[in-house]
Coordinates of C-alpha atoms (C1' of nucleotides) in Angstrom, one line a residue:
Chain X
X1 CA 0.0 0.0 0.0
X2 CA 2.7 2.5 1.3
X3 CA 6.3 2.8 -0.2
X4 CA 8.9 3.4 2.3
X5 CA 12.3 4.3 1.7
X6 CA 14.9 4.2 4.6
X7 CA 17.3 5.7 2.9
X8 CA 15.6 8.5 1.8
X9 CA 16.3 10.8 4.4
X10 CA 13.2 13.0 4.8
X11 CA 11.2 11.1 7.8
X12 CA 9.4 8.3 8.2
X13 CA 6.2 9.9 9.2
X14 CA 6.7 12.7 6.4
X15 CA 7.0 9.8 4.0
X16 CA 3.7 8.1 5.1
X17 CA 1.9 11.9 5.0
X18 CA 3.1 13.0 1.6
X19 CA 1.8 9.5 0.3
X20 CA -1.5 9.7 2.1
X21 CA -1.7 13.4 0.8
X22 CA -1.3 12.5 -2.6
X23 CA -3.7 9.9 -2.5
X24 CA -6.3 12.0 -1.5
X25 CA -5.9 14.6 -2.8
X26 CA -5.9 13.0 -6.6
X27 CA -9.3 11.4 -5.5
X28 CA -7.5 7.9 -4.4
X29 CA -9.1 8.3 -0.9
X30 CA -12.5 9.3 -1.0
X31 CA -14.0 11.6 1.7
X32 CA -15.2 9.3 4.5
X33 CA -13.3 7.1 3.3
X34 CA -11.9 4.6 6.5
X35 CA -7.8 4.6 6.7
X36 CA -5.9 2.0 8.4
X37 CA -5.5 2.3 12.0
X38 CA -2.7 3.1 13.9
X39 CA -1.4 0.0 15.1
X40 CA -2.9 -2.2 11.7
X41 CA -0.7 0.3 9.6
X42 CA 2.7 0.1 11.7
X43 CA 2.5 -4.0 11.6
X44 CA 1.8 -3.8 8.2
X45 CA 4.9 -1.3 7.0
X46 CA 6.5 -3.1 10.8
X47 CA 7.6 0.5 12.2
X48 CA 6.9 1.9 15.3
X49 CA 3.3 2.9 16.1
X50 CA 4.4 6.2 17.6
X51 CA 5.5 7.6 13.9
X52 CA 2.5 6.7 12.3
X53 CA 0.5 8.1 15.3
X54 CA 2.7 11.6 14.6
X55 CA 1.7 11.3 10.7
X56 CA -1.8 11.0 11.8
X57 CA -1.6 13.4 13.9
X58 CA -0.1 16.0 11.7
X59 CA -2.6 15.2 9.0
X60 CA -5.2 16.0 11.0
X61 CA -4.3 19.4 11.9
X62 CA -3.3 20.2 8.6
X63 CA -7.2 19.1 8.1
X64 CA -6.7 16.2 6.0
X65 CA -8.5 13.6 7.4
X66 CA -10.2 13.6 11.2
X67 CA -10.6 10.5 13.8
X68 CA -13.5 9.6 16.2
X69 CA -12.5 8.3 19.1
X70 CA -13.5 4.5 18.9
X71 CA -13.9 4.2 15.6
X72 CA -10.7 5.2 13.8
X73 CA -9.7 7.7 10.9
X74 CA -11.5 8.8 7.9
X75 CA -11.0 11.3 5.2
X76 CA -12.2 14.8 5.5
X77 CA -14.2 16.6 2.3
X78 CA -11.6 18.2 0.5
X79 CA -11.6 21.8 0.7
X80 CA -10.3 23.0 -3.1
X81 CA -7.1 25.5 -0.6
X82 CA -5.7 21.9 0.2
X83 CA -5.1 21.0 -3.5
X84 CA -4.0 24.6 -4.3
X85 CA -1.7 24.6 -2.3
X86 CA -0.2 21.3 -3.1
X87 CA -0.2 22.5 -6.6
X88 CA 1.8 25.8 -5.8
X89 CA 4.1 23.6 -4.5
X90 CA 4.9 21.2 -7.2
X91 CA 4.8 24.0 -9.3
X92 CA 7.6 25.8 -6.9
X93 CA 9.8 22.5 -7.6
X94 CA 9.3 22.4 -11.1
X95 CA 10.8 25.5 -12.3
X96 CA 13.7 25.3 -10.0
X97 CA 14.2 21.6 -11.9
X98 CA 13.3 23.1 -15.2
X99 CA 15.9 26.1 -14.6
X100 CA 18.3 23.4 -13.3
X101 CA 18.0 21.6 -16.5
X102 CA 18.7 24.4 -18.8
X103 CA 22.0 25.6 -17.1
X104 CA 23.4 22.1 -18.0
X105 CA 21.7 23.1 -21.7
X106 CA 19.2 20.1 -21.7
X107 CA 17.6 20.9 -24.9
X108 CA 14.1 22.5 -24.6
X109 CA 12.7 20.0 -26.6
X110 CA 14.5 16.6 -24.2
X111 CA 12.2 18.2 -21.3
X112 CA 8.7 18.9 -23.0
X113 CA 8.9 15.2 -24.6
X114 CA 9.8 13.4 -21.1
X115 CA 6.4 15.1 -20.0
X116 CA 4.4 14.7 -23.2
X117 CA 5.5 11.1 -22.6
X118 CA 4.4 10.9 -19.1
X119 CA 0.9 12.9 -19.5
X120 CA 0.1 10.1 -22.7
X121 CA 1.3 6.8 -21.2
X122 CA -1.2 7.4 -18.1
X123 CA -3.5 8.8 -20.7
X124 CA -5.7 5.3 -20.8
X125 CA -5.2 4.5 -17.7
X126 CA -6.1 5.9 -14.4
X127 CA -6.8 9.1 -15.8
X128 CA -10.7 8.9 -14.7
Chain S
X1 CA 24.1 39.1 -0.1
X2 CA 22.5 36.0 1.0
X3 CA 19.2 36.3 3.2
X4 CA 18.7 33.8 5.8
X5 CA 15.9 32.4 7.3
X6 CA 15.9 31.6 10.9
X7 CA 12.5 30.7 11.1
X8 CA 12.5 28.1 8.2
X9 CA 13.6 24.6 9.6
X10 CA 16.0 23.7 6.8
X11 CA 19.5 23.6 8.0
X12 CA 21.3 27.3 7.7
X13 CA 24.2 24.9 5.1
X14 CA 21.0 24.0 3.3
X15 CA 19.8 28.0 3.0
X16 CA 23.6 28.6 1.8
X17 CA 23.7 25.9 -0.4
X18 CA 20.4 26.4 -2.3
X19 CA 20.5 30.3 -2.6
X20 CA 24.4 29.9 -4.0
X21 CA 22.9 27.3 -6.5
X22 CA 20.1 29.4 -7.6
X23 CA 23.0 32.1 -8.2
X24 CA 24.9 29.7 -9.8
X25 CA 22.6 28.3 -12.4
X26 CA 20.4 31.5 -13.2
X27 CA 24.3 32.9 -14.5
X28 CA 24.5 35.9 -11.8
X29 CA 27.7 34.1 -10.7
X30 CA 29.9 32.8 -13.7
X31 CA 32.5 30.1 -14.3
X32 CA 35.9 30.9 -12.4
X33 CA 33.9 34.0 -10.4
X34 CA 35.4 33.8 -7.1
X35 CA 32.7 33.5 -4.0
X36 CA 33.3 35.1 -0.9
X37 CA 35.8 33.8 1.5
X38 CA 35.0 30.8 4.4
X39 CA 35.3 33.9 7.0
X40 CA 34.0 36.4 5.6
X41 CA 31.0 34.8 4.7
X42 CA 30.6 33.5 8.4
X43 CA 31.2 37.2 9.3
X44 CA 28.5 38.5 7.1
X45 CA 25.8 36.1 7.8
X46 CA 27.0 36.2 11.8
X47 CA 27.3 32.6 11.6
X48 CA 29.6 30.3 12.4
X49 CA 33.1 29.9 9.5
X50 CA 32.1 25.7 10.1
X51 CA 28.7 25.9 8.6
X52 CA 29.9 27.6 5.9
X53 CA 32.7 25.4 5.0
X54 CA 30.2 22.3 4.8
X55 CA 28.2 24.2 2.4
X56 CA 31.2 25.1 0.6
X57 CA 32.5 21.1 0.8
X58 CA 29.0 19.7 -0.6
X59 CA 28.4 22.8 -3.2
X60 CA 32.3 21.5 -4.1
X61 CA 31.0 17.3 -4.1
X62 CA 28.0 18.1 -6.5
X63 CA 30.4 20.0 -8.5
X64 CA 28.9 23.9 -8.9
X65 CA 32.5 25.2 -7.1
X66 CA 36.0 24.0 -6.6
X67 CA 38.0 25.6 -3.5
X68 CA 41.7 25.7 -3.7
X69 CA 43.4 26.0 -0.1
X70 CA 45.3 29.3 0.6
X71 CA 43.5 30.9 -2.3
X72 CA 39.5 31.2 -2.6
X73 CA 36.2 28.8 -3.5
X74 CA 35.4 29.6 -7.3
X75 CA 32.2 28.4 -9.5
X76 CA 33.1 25.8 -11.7
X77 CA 32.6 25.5 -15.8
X78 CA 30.4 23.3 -16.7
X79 CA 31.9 19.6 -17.1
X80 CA 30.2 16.9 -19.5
X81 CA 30.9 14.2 -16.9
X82 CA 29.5 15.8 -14.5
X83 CA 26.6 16.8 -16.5
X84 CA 25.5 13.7 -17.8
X85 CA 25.2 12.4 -14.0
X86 CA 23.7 15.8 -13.1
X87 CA 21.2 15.3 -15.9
X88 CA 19.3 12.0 -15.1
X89 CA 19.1 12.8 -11.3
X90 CA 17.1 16.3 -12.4
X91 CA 14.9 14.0 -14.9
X92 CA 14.4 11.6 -12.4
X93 CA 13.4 14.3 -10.2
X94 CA 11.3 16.1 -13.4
X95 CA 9.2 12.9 -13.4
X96 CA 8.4 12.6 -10.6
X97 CA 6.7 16.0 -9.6
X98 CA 5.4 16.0 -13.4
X99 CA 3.9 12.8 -12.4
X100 CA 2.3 14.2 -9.6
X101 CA 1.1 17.0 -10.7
X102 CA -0.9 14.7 -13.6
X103 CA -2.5 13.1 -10.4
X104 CA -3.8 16.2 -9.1
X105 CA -5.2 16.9 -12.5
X106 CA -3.1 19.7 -13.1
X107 CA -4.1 19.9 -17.3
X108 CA -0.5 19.1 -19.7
X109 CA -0.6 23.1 -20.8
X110 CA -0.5 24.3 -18.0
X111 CA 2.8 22.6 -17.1
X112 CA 3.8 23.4 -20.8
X113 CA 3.5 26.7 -20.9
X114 CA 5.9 27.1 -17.5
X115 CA 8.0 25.2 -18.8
X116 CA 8.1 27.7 -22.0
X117 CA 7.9 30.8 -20.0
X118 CA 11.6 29.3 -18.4
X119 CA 13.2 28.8 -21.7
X120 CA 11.9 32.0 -23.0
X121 CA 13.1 33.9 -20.2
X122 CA 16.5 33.7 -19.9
X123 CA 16.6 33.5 -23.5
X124 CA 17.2 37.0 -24.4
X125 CA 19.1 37.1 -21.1
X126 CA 22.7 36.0 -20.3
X127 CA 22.3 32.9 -22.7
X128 CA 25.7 35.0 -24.7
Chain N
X1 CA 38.4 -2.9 15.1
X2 CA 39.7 0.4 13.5
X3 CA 43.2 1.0 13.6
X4 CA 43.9 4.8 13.8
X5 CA 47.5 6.3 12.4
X6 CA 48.1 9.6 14.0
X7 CA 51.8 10.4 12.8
X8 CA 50.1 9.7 9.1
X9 CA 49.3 13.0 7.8
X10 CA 46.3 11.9 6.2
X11 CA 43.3 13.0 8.3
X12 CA 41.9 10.9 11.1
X13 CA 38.4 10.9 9.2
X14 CA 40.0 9.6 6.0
X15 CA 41.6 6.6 7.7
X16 CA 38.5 5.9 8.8
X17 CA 36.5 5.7 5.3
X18 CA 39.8 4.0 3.7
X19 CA 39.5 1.2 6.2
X20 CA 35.6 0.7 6.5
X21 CA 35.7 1.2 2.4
X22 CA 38.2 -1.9 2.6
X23 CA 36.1 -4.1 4.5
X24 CA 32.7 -3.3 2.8
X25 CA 34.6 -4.0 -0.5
X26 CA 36.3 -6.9 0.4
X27 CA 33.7 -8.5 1.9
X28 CA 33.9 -8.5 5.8
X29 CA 31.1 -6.0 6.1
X30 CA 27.8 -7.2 4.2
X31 CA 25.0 -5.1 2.9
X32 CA 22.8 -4.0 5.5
X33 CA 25.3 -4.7 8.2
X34 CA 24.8 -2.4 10.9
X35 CA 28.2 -0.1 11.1
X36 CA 28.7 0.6 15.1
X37 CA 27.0 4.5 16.0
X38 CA 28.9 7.0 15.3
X39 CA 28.8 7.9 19.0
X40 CA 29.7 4.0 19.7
X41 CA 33.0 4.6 17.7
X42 CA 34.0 7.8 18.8
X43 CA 34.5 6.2 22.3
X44 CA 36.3 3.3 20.8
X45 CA 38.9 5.5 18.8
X46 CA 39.0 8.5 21.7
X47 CA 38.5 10.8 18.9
X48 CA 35.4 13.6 18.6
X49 CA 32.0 12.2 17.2
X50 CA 31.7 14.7 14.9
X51 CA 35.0 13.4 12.9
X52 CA 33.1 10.3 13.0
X53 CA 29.9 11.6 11.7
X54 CA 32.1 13.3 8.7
X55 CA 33.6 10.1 7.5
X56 CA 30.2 8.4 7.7
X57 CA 28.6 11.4 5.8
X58 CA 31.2 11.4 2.8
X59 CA 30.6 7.7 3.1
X60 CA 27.3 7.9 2.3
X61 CA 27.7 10.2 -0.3
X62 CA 29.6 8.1 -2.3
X63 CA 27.1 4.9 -1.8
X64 CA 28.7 3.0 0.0
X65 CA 26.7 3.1 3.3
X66 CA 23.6 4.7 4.2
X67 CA 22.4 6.4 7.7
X68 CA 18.9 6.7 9.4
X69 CA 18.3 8.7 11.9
X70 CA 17.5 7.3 14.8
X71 CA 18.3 3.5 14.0
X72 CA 22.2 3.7 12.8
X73 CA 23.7 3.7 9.7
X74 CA 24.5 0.4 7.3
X75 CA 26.0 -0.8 4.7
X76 CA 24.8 -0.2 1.4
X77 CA 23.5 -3.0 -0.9
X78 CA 25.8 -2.8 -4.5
X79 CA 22.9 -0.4 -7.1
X80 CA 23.6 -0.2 -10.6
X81 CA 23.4 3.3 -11.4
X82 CA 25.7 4.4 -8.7
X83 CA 28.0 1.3 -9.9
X84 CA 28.2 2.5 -13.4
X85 CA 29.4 5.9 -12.0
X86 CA 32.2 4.0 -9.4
X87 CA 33.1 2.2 -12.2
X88 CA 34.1 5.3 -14.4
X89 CA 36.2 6.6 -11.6
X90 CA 38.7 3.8 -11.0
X91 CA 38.7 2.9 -14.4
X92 CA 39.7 6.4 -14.8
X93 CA 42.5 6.3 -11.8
X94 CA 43.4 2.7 -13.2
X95 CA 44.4 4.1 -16.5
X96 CA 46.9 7.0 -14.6
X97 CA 48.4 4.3 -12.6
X98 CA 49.0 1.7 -15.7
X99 CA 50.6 4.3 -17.5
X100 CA 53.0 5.5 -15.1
X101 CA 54.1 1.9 -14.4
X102 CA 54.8 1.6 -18.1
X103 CA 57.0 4.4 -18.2
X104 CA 59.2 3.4 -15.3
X105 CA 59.2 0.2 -17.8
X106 CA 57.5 -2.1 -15.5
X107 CA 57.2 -5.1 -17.9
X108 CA 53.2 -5.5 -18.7
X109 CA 53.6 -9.4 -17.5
X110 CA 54.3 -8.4 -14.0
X111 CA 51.1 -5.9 -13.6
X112 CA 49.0 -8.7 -15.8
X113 CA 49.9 -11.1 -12.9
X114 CA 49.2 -8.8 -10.0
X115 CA 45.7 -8.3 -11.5
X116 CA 45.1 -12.0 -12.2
X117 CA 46.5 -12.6 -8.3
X118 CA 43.9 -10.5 -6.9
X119 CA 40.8 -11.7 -8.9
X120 CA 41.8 -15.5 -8.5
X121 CA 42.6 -15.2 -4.7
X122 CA 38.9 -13.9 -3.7
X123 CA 37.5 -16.3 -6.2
X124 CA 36.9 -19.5 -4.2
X125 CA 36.4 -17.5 -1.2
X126 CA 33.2 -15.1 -0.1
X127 CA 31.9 -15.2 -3.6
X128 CA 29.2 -16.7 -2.8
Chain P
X1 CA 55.7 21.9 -19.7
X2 CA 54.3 20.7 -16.5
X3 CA 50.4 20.4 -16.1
X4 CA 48.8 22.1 -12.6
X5 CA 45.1 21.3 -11.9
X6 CA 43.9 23.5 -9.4
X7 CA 40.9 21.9 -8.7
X8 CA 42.6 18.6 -7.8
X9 CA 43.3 19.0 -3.9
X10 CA 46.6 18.1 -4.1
X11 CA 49.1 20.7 -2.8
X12 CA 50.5 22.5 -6.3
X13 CA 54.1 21.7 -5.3
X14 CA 53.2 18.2 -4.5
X15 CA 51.9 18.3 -8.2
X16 CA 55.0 19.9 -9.4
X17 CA 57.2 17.0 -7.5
X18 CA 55.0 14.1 -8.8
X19 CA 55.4 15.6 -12.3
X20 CA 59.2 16.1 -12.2
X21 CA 59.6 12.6 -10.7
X22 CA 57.9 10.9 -12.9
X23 CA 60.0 12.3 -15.9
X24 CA 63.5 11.5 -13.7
X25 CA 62.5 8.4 -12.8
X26 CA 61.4 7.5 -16.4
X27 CA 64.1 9.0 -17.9
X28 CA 62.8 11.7 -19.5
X29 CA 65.2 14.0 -17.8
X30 CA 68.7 12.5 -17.1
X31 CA 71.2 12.4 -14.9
X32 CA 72.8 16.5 -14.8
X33 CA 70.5 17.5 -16.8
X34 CA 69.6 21.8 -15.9
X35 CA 65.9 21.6 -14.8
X36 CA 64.3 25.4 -15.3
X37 CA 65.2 27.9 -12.2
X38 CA 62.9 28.7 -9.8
X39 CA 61.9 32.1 -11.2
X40 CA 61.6 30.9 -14.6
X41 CA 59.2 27.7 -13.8
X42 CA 57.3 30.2 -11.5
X43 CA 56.5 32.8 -14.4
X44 CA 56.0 29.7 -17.0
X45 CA 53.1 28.6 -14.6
X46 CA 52.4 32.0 -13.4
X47 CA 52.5 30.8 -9.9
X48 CA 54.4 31.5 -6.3
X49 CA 57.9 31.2 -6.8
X50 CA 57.7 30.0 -2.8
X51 CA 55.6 27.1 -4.1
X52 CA 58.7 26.3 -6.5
X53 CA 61.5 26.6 -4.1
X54 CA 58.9 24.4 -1.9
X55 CA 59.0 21.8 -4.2
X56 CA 62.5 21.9 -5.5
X57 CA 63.9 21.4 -1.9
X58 CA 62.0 18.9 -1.0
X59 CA 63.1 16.9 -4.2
X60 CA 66.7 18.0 -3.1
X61 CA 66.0 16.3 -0.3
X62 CA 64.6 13.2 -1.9
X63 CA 67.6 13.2 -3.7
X64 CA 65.9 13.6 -6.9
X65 CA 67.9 16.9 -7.9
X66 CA 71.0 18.9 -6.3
X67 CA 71.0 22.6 -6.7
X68 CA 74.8 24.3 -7.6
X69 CA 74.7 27.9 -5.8
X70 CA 74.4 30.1 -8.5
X71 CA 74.5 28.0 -11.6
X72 CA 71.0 26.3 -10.8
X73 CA 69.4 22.8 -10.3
X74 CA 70.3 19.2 -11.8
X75 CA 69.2 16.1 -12.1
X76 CA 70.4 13.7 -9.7
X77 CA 71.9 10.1 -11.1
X78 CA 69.5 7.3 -10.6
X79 CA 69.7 5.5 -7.4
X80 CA 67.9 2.1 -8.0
X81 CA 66.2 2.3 -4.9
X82 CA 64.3 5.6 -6.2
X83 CA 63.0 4.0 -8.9
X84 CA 61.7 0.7 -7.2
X85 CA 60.0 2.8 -4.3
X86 CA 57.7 4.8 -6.7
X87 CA 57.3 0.8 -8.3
X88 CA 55.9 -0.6 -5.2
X89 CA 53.8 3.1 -4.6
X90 CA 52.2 2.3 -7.9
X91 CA 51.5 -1.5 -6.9
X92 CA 50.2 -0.7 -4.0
X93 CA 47.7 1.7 -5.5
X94 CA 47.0 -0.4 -8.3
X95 CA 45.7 -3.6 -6.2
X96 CA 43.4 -1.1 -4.2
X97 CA 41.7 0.2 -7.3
X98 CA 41.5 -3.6 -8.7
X99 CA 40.0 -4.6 -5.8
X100 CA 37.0 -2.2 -5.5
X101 CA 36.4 -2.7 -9.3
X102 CA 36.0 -6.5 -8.8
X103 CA 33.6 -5.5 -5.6
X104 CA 31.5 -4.1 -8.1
X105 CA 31.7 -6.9 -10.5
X106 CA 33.6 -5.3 -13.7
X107 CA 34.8 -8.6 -15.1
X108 CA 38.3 -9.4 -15.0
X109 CA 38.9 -9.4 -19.1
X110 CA 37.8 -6.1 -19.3
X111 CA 40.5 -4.9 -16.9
X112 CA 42.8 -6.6 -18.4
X113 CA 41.7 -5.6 -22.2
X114 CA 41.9 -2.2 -20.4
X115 CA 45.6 -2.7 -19.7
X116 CA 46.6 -4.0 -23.2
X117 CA 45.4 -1.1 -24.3
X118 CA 47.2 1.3 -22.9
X119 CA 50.6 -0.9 -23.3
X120 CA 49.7 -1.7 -26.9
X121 CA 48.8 1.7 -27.9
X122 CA 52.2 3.1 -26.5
X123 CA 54.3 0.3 -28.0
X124 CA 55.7 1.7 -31.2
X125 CA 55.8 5.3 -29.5
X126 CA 58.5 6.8 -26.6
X127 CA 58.6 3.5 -25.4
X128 CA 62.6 3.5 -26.7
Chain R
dG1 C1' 45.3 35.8 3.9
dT2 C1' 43.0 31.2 2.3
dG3 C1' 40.7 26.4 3.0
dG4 C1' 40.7 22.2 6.0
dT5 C1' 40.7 19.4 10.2
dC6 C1' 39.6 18.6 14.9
dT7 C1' 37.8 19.1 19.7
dA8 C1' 34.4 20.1 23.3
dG9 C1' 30.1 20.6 24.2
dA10 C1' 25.2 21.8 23.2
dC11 C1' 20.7 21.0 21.2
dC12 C1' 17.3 19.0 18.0
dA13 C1' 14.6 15.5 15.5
dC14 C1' 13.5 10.8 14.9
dC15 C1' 12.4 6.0 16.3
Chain Q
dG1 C1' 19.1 5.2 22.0
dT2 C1' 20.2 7.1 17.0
dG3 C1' 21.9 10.6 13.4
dG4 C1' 22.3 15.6 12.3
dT5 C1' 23.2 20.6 13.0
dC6 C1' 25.6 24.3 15.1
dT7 C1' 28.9 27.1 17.9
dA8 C1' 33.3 28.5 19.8
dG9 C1' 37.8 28.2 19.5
dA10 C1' 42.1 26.0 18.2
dC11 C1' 45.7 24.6 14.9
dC12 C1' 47.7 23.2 10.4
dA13 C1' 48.9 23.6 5.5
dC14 C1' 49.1 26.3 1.4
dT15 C1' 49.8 30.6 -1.5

DNA sequence: GTGGTCTAGACCACC
DNA sequence: GTGGTCTAGACCACT
């Protein structure tokens, strides 16, 4: 379900956010949608229960999903800031990547072909 | 010179490294320019002459400056090697974020036309 | 376990990689061995941690172990792309070597030998 | 003349002595020949003349050259020993690279096609 | 003057 | 417990 890489340094937690993020975010995770508990989730990726309580944790103030006590942890309506903002951000990323890439005089036309590639290949796919 | 943010939870090296990058790459410092001193950086920023020398040492690993002891830290040229290694990591990276942003339904022009906007830029610019 | 030289010039922190490089390469250290803290190893050398934690970064820049924070840092399991780069490098370095020898008119046999030496001698041993 | 990489981290008159004994020990430069005066080398490589002088005495006291007060510095006759010390340098050096290339699996013919190379391609030049 | 290494000791984030 | 960052201050090697 979740990729994670140890040797990626960003956290643990922070991994297991940005992927939960993503998926709901692109519709992956529905609102209301149930997520794993706390201790199912950290025997299935076997880490410690007290980082995926801290991703949990964190995703709920940042208003992603919301738990009742009891019950477990569901996915909160997405509010359209919450995938603005994500967008911003990738969007940062990318031009310092594209600007990146044309110092070291990849040609214009390398770059617009590797995403012309990606955007068609996914094109029949999951691409509701 | 170079603003630092206190606030921002990045390491200050990190700060140092990325903002000397940007410099680097958008051609405001040039091949064989000579960046400011270990210590008189430190002084500037009121930091301590260690944290600049391990932004200087990993600027120097990824290849953007070469220091020579009793003399200065200078940008480098731009080295094919180096390039070509340089080069697949930022793809790698380009696919990734282009991937994502396809999730979030961001629409193919939209990440074309930034991409564009890049190339056009700096076209006119310092591209001599 | 380490043995530390400190009449040779060369810094203590690069006597450190050169020996843990040799026993990842030749095989005494295994992929996702755990390498002892760098705390751990400090007190075993009597030398500062934070020398420690520089060897273990450059280390890990060049592939050849990686760290998580919190758990310890490892040795890294053999990846192609980083190979292909390795490779490059002491090809590179063999080449400078080679023709030195040859024009101090060591006879090609004897280098031919040393070479064959070294690959037969690890052959029937932890090549499994 | 002599080549001087200032990125390379090596002290510049330890590149200057590596050069200059290399050409003694190869023959090159023999026995009483003049090598150039300090002043001379310096404004040939537009350098220090102090990293010169630096270098020069230390090959003095290598006894690779003597210096004749006022009439300049020579090349020292061959001692055997000279020669077979930078031969078991070069060994030494050479296994170390071997080995790490045959921890990542480059197969043994192509090091030694490698080293044909090099021997071949030299063969019908300096190779008196 | 320059970069580079090292120590001592502190504090943080993660697991 | 682990790795990672930072400071203060020292000393060395090179130009």
């Amino acid at each position: 379900m979740l990729q994670l890489n140890p040797k990626d340094h960003t956290p643990i937690y922070e991994q297991i956010k940005e992927q939960l993020k993503t998926m709901i975010v692109s519709g992956v995770l529905k609102p209301d949608d149930k997520i794993p508990s706390v201790r199912e989730l950290a025997q299935m990726l076997t880490i410690n229960p007290n980082t995926i309580q801290k991703a949990y944790k964190e995703l709920e103030l940042e208003g992603f999903i919301y738990s009742v006590r009891g019950k477990g942890s569901f996915v909160t309506a997405q509010d359209k800031n919450l995938r603005n903002i994500r967008q911003q951000d990738l969007l940062t990323d990318l031009e310092k990547t594209v600007r990146e890439l044309m110092y070291i005089q990849v040609p214009y036309q390398q770059v617009i072909s590797l995403i012309e590639k990606i955007y068609k290949e996914e094109d029949g796919g999951n691409n509701d």
